[in-house]
Coordinates of C-alpha atoms in Angstrom, one line a residue:
X88 CA 0.0 0.0 0.0
X89 CA 1.5 3.3 -1.0
X90 CA 1.5 6.4 1.2
X91 CA -1.5 6.5 3.5
X92 CA -2.0 9.9 5.0
X93 CA -1.0 10.3 8.7
X94 CA -3.6 10.9 11.4
X95 CA -3.3 11.1 15.2
X96 CA -5.7 8.4 16.3
X97 CA -6.2 6.3 19.4
X98 CA -9.5 4.9 18.2
X99 CA -10.3 1.3 17.2
X100 CA -11.6 0.7 13.7
X101 CA -13.9 -2.4 13.7
X102 CA -16.2 -2.3 10.8
X103 CA -19.4 -4.8 10.8
X104 CA 18.1 -21.0 17.8
X105 CA 17.5 -22.4 21.5
X106 CA 16.9 -20.1 24.4
X107 CA 20.3 -18.5 24.2
X108 CA 20.8 -14.8 24.6
X109 CA 19.9 -12.7 21.6
X110 CA 22.7 -10.8 20.0
X111 CA 21.8 -7.6 18.2
X112 CA 23.9 -4.6 17.2
X113 CA 23.6 -1.2 18.9
X114 CA 21.0 1.2 17.4
X115 CA 22.5 4.3 15.8
X116 CA 20.2 7.2 15.2
X117 CA 21.0 9.7 12.5
X118 CA 21.9 13.2 13.8
X119 CA 19.4 14.5 11.2
X120 CA 16.5 12.8 13.1
X121 CA 14.7 15.1 15.6
X122 CA 14.8 14.6 19.3
X123 CA 11.1 13.8 19.3
X124 CA 11.6 11.1 16.7
X125 CA 14.4 9.5 18.7
X126 CA 12.2 9.5 21.8
X127 CA 9.2 7.9 20.1
X128 CA 11.0 5.5 17.7
X129 CA 9.8 4.5 14.3
X130 CA 6.2 4.3 13.3
X131 CA 5.5 0.6 13.7
X132 CA 2.6 -1.4 12.4
X133 CA 2.1 -4.7 14.1
X134 CA 0.0 -7.2 12.3
X135 CA -1.6 -10.1 14.3
X136 CA -4.1 -12.7 13.1
X137 CA -6.5 -12.1 16.0
X138 CA -6.8 -10.7 19.6
X139 CA -8.0 -13.9 21.2
X140 CA -6.7 -15.2 24.6
X141 CA -4.2 -17.5 23.0
X142 CA -0.4 -17.5 23.0
X143 CA 0.5 -15.2 20.1
X144 CA -1.7 -12.2 21.0
X145 CA -1.0 -12.7 24.7
X146 CA 2.7 -12.4 24.0
X147 CA 2.1 -9.3 22.0
X148 CA 0.1 -7.7 24.9
X149 CA 3.0 -8.4 27.3
X150 CA 5.6 -6.9 25.0
X151 CA 3.5 -3.8 24.4
X152 CA 2.9 -3.4 28.2
X153 CA 6.6 -3.4 28.7
X154 CA 7.1 -0.8 25.9
X155 CA 7.7 2.8 27.2
X156 CA 4.6 4.9 26.9
X157 CA 6.3 7.3 24.5
X158 CA 7.0 4.5 22.1
X159 CA 3.5 3.0 22.4
X160 CA 2.2 6.2 20.7
X161 CA 4.1 5.2 17.6
X162 CA 2.6 1.7 17.5
X163 CA -0.5 0.8 15.4
X164 CA -1.9 -2.7 15.6
X165 CA -3.6 -4.3 12.6
X166 CA -5.7 -7.4 13.6
X167 CA -7.4 -9.5 11.0
X168 CA -9.9 -10.5 13.6
X169 CA -10.7 -9.0 17.0
X170 CA -11.2 -10.8 20.3
X171 CA -11.2 -10.5 24.1
X172 CA -7.8 -8.8 24.1
X173 CA -9.0 -5.9 21.9
X174 CA -9.5 -3.4 24.8
X175 CA -6.2 -4.4 26.4
X176 CA -4.2 -3.9 23.3
X177 CA -6.1 -0.7 22.4
X178 CA -4.9 0.8 25.7
X179 CA -1.2 0.0 24.9
X180 CA -0.8 1.6 21.5
X181 CA -1.9 4.5 19.3
X182 CA -4.6 2.6 17.4
X183 CA -6.1 -0.8 16.6
X184 CA -7.6 -1.6 13.3
X185 CA -9.7 -4.7 13.0
X186 CA -10.1 -5.8 9.4
X187 CA -12.8 -8.4 9.5
X188 CA -15.8 -9.0 11.8
X189 CA -15.6 -12.2 13.9
X190 CA -19.3 -13.1 13.9
X191 CA -20.0 -13.1 10.1
X192 CA -18.3 -12.6 6.7
X193 CA -17.8 -9.1 5.5
X194 CA -19.2 -8.2 2.1
X195 CA -15.7 -8.0 0.7
X196 CA -14.7 -11.3 2.3
X197 CA -17.8 -13.0 0.9
X198 CA -17.1 -11.6 -2.6
X199 CA -13.4 -12.7 -2.3
X200 CA -14.4 -16.2 -1.3
X201 CA -16.8 -16.4 -4.2
X202 CA -14.1 -15.6 -6.8
X203 CA -11.7 -18.0 -5.1
X204 CA -14.4 -20.8 -5.2
X205 CA -14.8 -20.5 -9.0
X206 CA -11.0 -20.6 -9.6
X207 CA -10.3 -16.8 -9.8
X208 CA -8.0 -16.7 -6.8
X209 CA -6.1 -13.6 -8.0
X210 CA -9.3 -11.6 -8.3
X211 CA -10.5 -12.8 -4.9
X212 CA -7.2 -11.7 -3.3
X213 CA -7.4 -8.3 -5.0
X214 CA -10.9 -7.7 -3.6
X215 CA -9.8 -8.5 -0.1
X216 CA -6.7 -6.4 -0.4
X217 CA -8.6 -3.4 -1.7
X218 CA -11.0 -3.5 1.3
X219 CA -8.2 -3.8 3.8
X220 CA -6.3 -0.9 2.2
X221 CA -9.4 1.3 2.5
X222 CA -9.5 0.6 6.2
X223 CA -5.8 1.3 6.7
X224 CA -5.6 4.6 4.7
X225 CA -6.1 6.7 7.8
X226 CA -3.1 5.2 9.6
X227 CA 0.3 6.9 9.5
X228 CA 2.6 5.3 6.9
X229 CA 4.8 2.7 8.7
X230 CA 8.5 2.8 9.0
X231 CA 8.4 -0.9 9.8
X232 CA 5.8 -3.7 9.7
X233 CA 6.0 -6.4 12.3
X234 CA 4.1 -9.6 11.3
X235 CA 3.5 -11.0 14.8
X236 CA 2.9 -14.7 13.9
X237 CA 2.6 -16.3 10.5
X238 CA -1.1 -16.1 10.6
X239 CA -0.9 -12.3 10.1
X240 CA 1.1 -12.6 6.9
X241 CA -1.8 -11.6 4.6
X242 CA -1.5 -8.1 6.0
X243 CA 1.9 -7.8 4.4
X244 CA 0.3 -8.1 1.0
X245 CA -1.4 -4.7 1.4
X246 CA 1.7 -2.8 2.7
X247 CA 4.1 -1.2 0.3
X248 CA 7.1 -3.3 -0.6
X249 CA 9.3 -0.4 0.4
X250 CA 8.3 -0.9 4.1
X251 CA 10.8 -3.2 5.8
X252 CA 9.2 -6.3 7.4
X253 CA 10.1 -8.2 10.6
X254 CA 8.4 -11.6 10.8
X255 CA 8.1 -13.0 14.4
X256 CA 7.6 -16.6 13.7
X257 CA 5.8 -18.6 16.4
X258 CA 4.8 -21.7 14.5
X259 CA 6.1 -25.1 13.8
X260 CA 5.4 -27.0 10.5
X261 CA 1.7 -27.7 10.6
X262 CA 0.7 -24.2 11.8
X263 CA 3.2 -22.5 9.4
X264 CA 1.8 -24.3 6.4
X265 CA -1.7 -23.4 7.3
X266 CA -0.8 -19.8 7.7
X267 CA 1.5 -19.3 4.6
X268 CA 1.1 -21.7 1.7
X269 CA 4.2 -23.8 1.3
X270 CA 4.8 -22.4 -2.3
X271 CA 4.9 -18.8 -0.9
X272 CA 7.1 -19.3 2.1
X273 CA 10.5 -18.8 0.3
X274 CA 9.2 -15.5 -1.1
X275 CA 7.9 -14.4 2.3
X276 CA 11.2 -15.1 4.0
X277 CA 13.0 -13.3 1.2
X278 CA 10.9 -10.3 1.7
X279 CA 11.3 -10.2 5.5
X280 CA 14.3 -8.1 6.6
X281 CA 14.3 -9.8 10.0
X282 CA 13.0 -13.2 11.0
X283 CA 12.5 -13.6 14.8
X284 CA 11.9 -17.1 16.1
X285 CA 10.7 -18.2 19.5
X286 CA 12.8 -21.4 19.7
X287 CA 15.6 -23.2 18.0
X288 CA 13.3 -25.8 16.2
X289 CA 11.3 -22.8 14.8
X290 CA 14.6 -21.3 13.6
X291 CA 15.6 -24.6 12.0
X292 CA 12.2 -24.8 10.2
X293 CA 12.6 -21.3 8.9
X294 CA 16.0 -22.1 7.6
X295 CA 14.7 -25.1 5.8
X296 CA 11.9 -23.1 4.2
X297 CA 14.2 -20.4 2.9
X298 CA 15.1 -17.9 5.6
X299 CA 18.7 -16.7 5.5
X300 CA 20.6 -17.3 8.7
X301 CA 21.9 -13.7 8.7
X302 CA 18.3 -12.4 9.1
X303 CA 17.3 -14.6 12.0
X304 CA 17.3 -13.6 15.7
X305 CA 16.0 -15.5 18.7
X306 CA 13.1 -13.8 20.3
X307 CA 11.4 -16.2 22.7
X308 CA 8.2 -15.8 24.7
X309 CA 8.1 -14.1 28.1
X310 CA 6.3 -13.7 31.4
X311 CA 6.1 -10.7 33.7
X312 CA 7.8 -11.3 37.0
X313 CA 6.9 -7.7 38.1
X314 CA 3.2 -8.2 37.6
X315 CA 1.8 -11.7 38.3
X316 CA -1.7 -10.5 37.5
X317 CA -0.7 -10.0 33.9
X318 CA 1.5 -13.0 33.9
X319 CA -1.4 -15.3 34.6
X320 CA -1.8 -17.8 31.8
X321 CA -4.4 -16.4 29.4
X322 CA -3.9 -19.1 26.8
X323 CA -6.6 -21.6 27.8
X324 CA -9.9 -20.7 26.2
X325 CA -12.8 -23.0 25.1
X326 CA -16.5 -23.2 25.0
X327 CA -18.5 -25.5 27.2
X328 CA -19.5 -25.7 30.8
X329 CA -17.0 -26.6 33.4
X330 CA -17.4 -30.0 35.0
X331 CA -14.5 -29.4 37.4
X332 CA -15.0 -29.1 41.1
X333 CA -12.9 -27.0 43.5
X334 CA -9.6 -28.6 44.4
X335 CA -9.0 -29.5 48.0
X336 CA -5.8 -29.8 50.1
X337 CA -4.3 -33.3 50.3
X338 CA -5.2 -34.3 46.7
X339 CA -2.5 -35.1 44.2
X340 CA -3.3 -33.5 40.8
X341 CA -1.8 -33.9 37.4
X342 CA -2.9 -30.8 35.5
X343 CA -2.5 -29.2 32.1
X344 CA -3.9 -26.2 30.3
X345 CA -4.7 -24.9 26.8
X346 CA -7.2 -24.9 24.0
X347 CA -8.4 -28.6 23.8
X348 CA -7.4 -30.4 20.7
X349 CA -5.0 -32.5 18.8
X350 CA -2.2 -30.0 18.9
X351 CA -2.3 -29.7 22.7
X352 CA -2.7 -33.5 23.0
X353 CA -5.9 -33.5 25.2
X354 CA -6.9 -36.8 23.6
X355 CA -4.0 -38.3 25.5
X356 CA -5.4 -37.3 29.0
X357 CA -7.7 -40.3 29.3
X358 CA -4.8 -42.7 28.7
X359 CA -2.7 -40.9 31.3
X360 CA -5.6 -41.1 33.8
X361 CA -6.4 -44.8 33.2
X362 CA -2.7 -45.7 33.5
X363 CA -2.4 -43.9 36.8
X364 CA -5.5 -45.7 38.1
X365 CA -4.1 -49.1 37.0
X366 CA -0.9 -48.4 38.8
X367 CA -2.8 -47.7 42.0
X368 CA -2.0 -44.0 42.1
X369 CA -4.6 -41.8 43.8
X370 CA -3.6 -38.8 41.6
X371 CA -6.3 -37.1 39.6
X372 CA -5.9 -35.8 36.1
X373 CA -7.4 -32.5 35.1
X374 CA -7.3 -29.9 32.3
X375 CA -8.0 -26.1 32.4
X376 CA -9.4 -24.7 29.2
X377 CA -12.7 -26.5 28.7
X378 CA -13.9 -29.9 27.5
X379 CA -12.9 -30.9 23.9
X380 CA -15.7 -30.3 21.4
X381 CA -16.6 -31.6 18.0
X382 CA -13.8 -33.5 16.2
X383 CA -11.5 -33.2 19.2
X384 CA -13.8 -35.4 21.4
X385 CA -12.4 -38.9 21.8
X386 CA -14.1 -42.1 22.9
X387 CA -13.2 -42.6 26.5
X388 CA -15.9 -45.0 27.6
X389 CA -18.8 -44.7 30.0
X390 CA -16.8 -43.0 32.8
X391 CA -14.6 -40.0 32.0
X392 CA -11.5 -40.2 34.2
X393 CA -10.5 -36.6 33.4
X394 CA -11.7 -33.5 35.2
X395 CA -12.4 -30.7 32.8
X396 CA -12.2 -27.1 34.1
X397 CA -13.5 -24.3 32.0
X398 CA -11.2 -21.5 30.9
X399 CA -10.4 -19.2 33.9
X400 CA -9.5 -15.5 34.1
X401 CA -6.5 -16.7 36.1
X402 CA -5.9 -20.4 35.4
X403 CA -3.1 -20.6 37.9
X404 CA -5.6 -20.4 40.8
X405 CA -6.3 -24.0 39.8
X406 CA -3.0 -25.0 38.2
X407 CA -0.9 -24.0 41.2
X408 CA -2.5 -27.0 43.0
X409 CA -0.7 -29.4 40.5
X410 CA 1.9 -31.8 41.8
X411 CA 2.8 -32.3 38.2
X412 CA 2.1 -29.8 35.4
X413 CA 1.9 -31.7 32.1
X414 CA 2.4 -30.7 28.5
X415 CA 1.3 -33.6 26.3
X416 CA 1.4 -31.4 23.2
X417 CA 2.2 -32.8 19.7
X418 CA 3.2 -29.5 18.3
X419 CA 4.1 -26.5 20.4
X420 CA 7.0 -24.1 19.4
X421 CA 7.4 -22.6 22.9
X422 CA 4.2 -22.5 24.9
X423 CA 3.7 -19.5 27.2
X424 CA 2.1 -21.7 29.7
X425 CA 5.4 -23.6 30.2
X426 CA 7.1 -20.3 31.0
X427 CA 4.3 -19.5 33.4
X428 CA 4.8 -22.9 35.1
X429 CA 8.3 -21.7 35.8
X430 CA 7.0 -18.4 37.2
X431 CA 4.9 -20.5 39.6
X432 CA 7.6 -23.0 40.4
X433 CA 5.7 -26.0 39.0
X434 CA 7.2 -29.3 38.2
X435 CA 6.8 -29.9 34.5
X436 CA 6.6 -33.1 32.5
X437 CA 6.4 -32.5 28.7
X438 CA 6.5 -34.2 25.3
X439 CA 9.6 -33.3 23.3
X440 CA 8.1 -30.6 21.0
X441 CA 9.5 -27.2 20.0
X442 CA 11.7 -25.5 22.6
X443 CA 10.5 -27.6 25.5
X444 CA 13.5 -30.0 25.7
X445 CA 15.8 -27.0 25.8
X446 CA 13.7 -25.2 28.4
X447 CA 13.5 -28.2 30.7
X448 CA 17.1 -29.4 30.3
X449 CA 19.6 -29.5 33.2
X450 CA 17.0 -30.7 35.8
X451 CA 14.5 -27.9 35.1
X452 CA 11.8 -30.4 34.2
X453 CA 11.4 -33.8 32.5
X454 CA 10.6 -34.5 28.9
X455 CA 10.1 -37.7 26.9
X456 CA 12.8 -38.8 24.5
X457 CA 10.0 -39.5 22.0
X458 CA 6.2 -39.1 21.7
X459 CA 5.7 -42.3 23.7
X460 CA 2.8 -42.3 26.1
X461 CA 4.2 -45.1 28.3
X462 CA 7.4 -43.2 28.8
X463 CA 5.4 -40.0 29.5
X464 CA 3.3 -41.7 32.2
X465 CA 6.5 -43.2 33.8
X466 CA 7.9 -39.6 34.1
X467 CA 4.7 -38.4 35.7
X468 CA 4.7 -41.2 38.2
X469 CA 8.4 -40.5 39.0
X470 CA 7.6 -36.9 40.0
X471 CA 4.4 -37.9 41.9
X472 CA 6.6 -40.2 44.0
X473 CA 9.1 -37.6 45.0
X474 CA 8.0 -34.2 46.4
X475 CA 11.6 -33.2 46.8
X476 CA 12.3 -33.8 43.1
X477 CA 9.2 -31.8 42.2
X478 CA 10.3 -28.9 44.3
X479 CA 13.8 -28.9 43.0
X480 CA 12.6 -29.0 39.4
X481 CA 10.2 -26.1 40.0
X482 CA 12.9 -23.9 41.6
X483 CA 15.4 -24.5 38.8
X484 CA 12.8 -23.7 36.2
X485 CA 11.8 -20.6 38.1
X486 CA 15.3 -19.2 38.2
X487 CA 15.9 -20.0 34.5
X488 CA 12.7 -18.3 33.4
X489 CA 13.5 -15.3 35.5
X490 CA 16.9 -15.0 33.8
X491 CA 16.0 -15.7 30.2
X492 CA 12.2 -15.1 29.8
X493 CA 11.3 -12.1 32.0
X494 CA 9.6 -9.5 29.8
X495 CA 12.1 -7.0 31.3
X496 CA 14.8 -9.0 29.5
X497 CA 12.9 -9.7 26.2
X498 CA 11.1 -6.4 25.5
X499 CA 14.2 -4.2 25.1
X500 CA 15.7 -6.7 22.6
X501 CA 12.3 -6.9 20.8
X502 CA 12.2 -3.1 20.5
X503 CA 15.8 -2.9 19.4
X504 CA 15.2 -5.5 16.7
X505 CA 12.3 -3.5 15.4
X506 CA 14.3 -0.3 15.3
X507 CA 17.1 -2.0 13.4
X508 CA 14.6 -3.5 10.9
X509 CA 13.3 0.0 10.3
X510 CA 16.9 1.2 9.7
X511 CA 17.0 3.5 12.7

């Protein structure tokens, strides 16, 4: 999109490589730049797929909250869809533009889909792009576009190719291919000036798909040690009525959290619970985030051995009761809830996906050598049998997350990477 006229707006437009330290170069501001420009930083557009209570938008809200207020006024968020975090993000930046309604198809979206359905994909894309450009014309021309998650990549299609792009990649293979078609990924990585990745496996995937190593920088997720209210896990969200009862002292709980489904591995919970029962364990298995619905429901027999808790404003009011916090995920690049487990000193047992093996190394937790359920249950039972091991694991993870994943550590590096991408 070529030169949109600037406007001072704080309104929302919503029409019906491992966890190693990140090395970046110092930022050099040209003497020709004014003092006000140096203070506020580059005009930054941040594209995000939606503003739901899931990992990608929650991470964005944390990074924005840690951004100096003067720089927040140079940030304009572009969300393809809205969600519960809309008002939170709106308070942390100059403006939020929502491109599509969440409860229905817009006229332009319906027309675009119609053309795509009859084989006129190019015409369909042009219709959508024209509608989005019209909504974005009142925003100041960006100095840099941050694509926060691959799901927001379509926004890059309506921004001038002269605008430098930073892509914050937070997906592994399945999610990446759903967000950016495989045949378009090499071009997307070529266009991006900076490719941020949340874990080493994500960086390796980006390199295999065409990202140049010189463009990549590690930018992992974070929690806020200074504000535990905002560090509460917001990721779990699902529909349905809770069947969970209040937890009582003296019970041993094996708990997990997240959006129920194949990716988070909630179909594995019944197997874990049944195996614990067969072994004579009194531990109970529960999940915070709602009962699986639709195609994610699995046949578990007449009696459901899992306690399903609905999504909570602060899931850690329940999760803090866990003797073992489990991550049975099949594909998770670097789940925020694992970092929050460190914040709360929880003992974590995880499947070996994404950055979890690196996070839990050196006694900070336990992870399976493979996606083997029998091995996973053995590790859970090992921690259940030793309260001292659970406490030691939780303390080690806590100290590691404090050093490497506190938003006070990550946010300045994130802002520096954006300024460097903008060429400031």
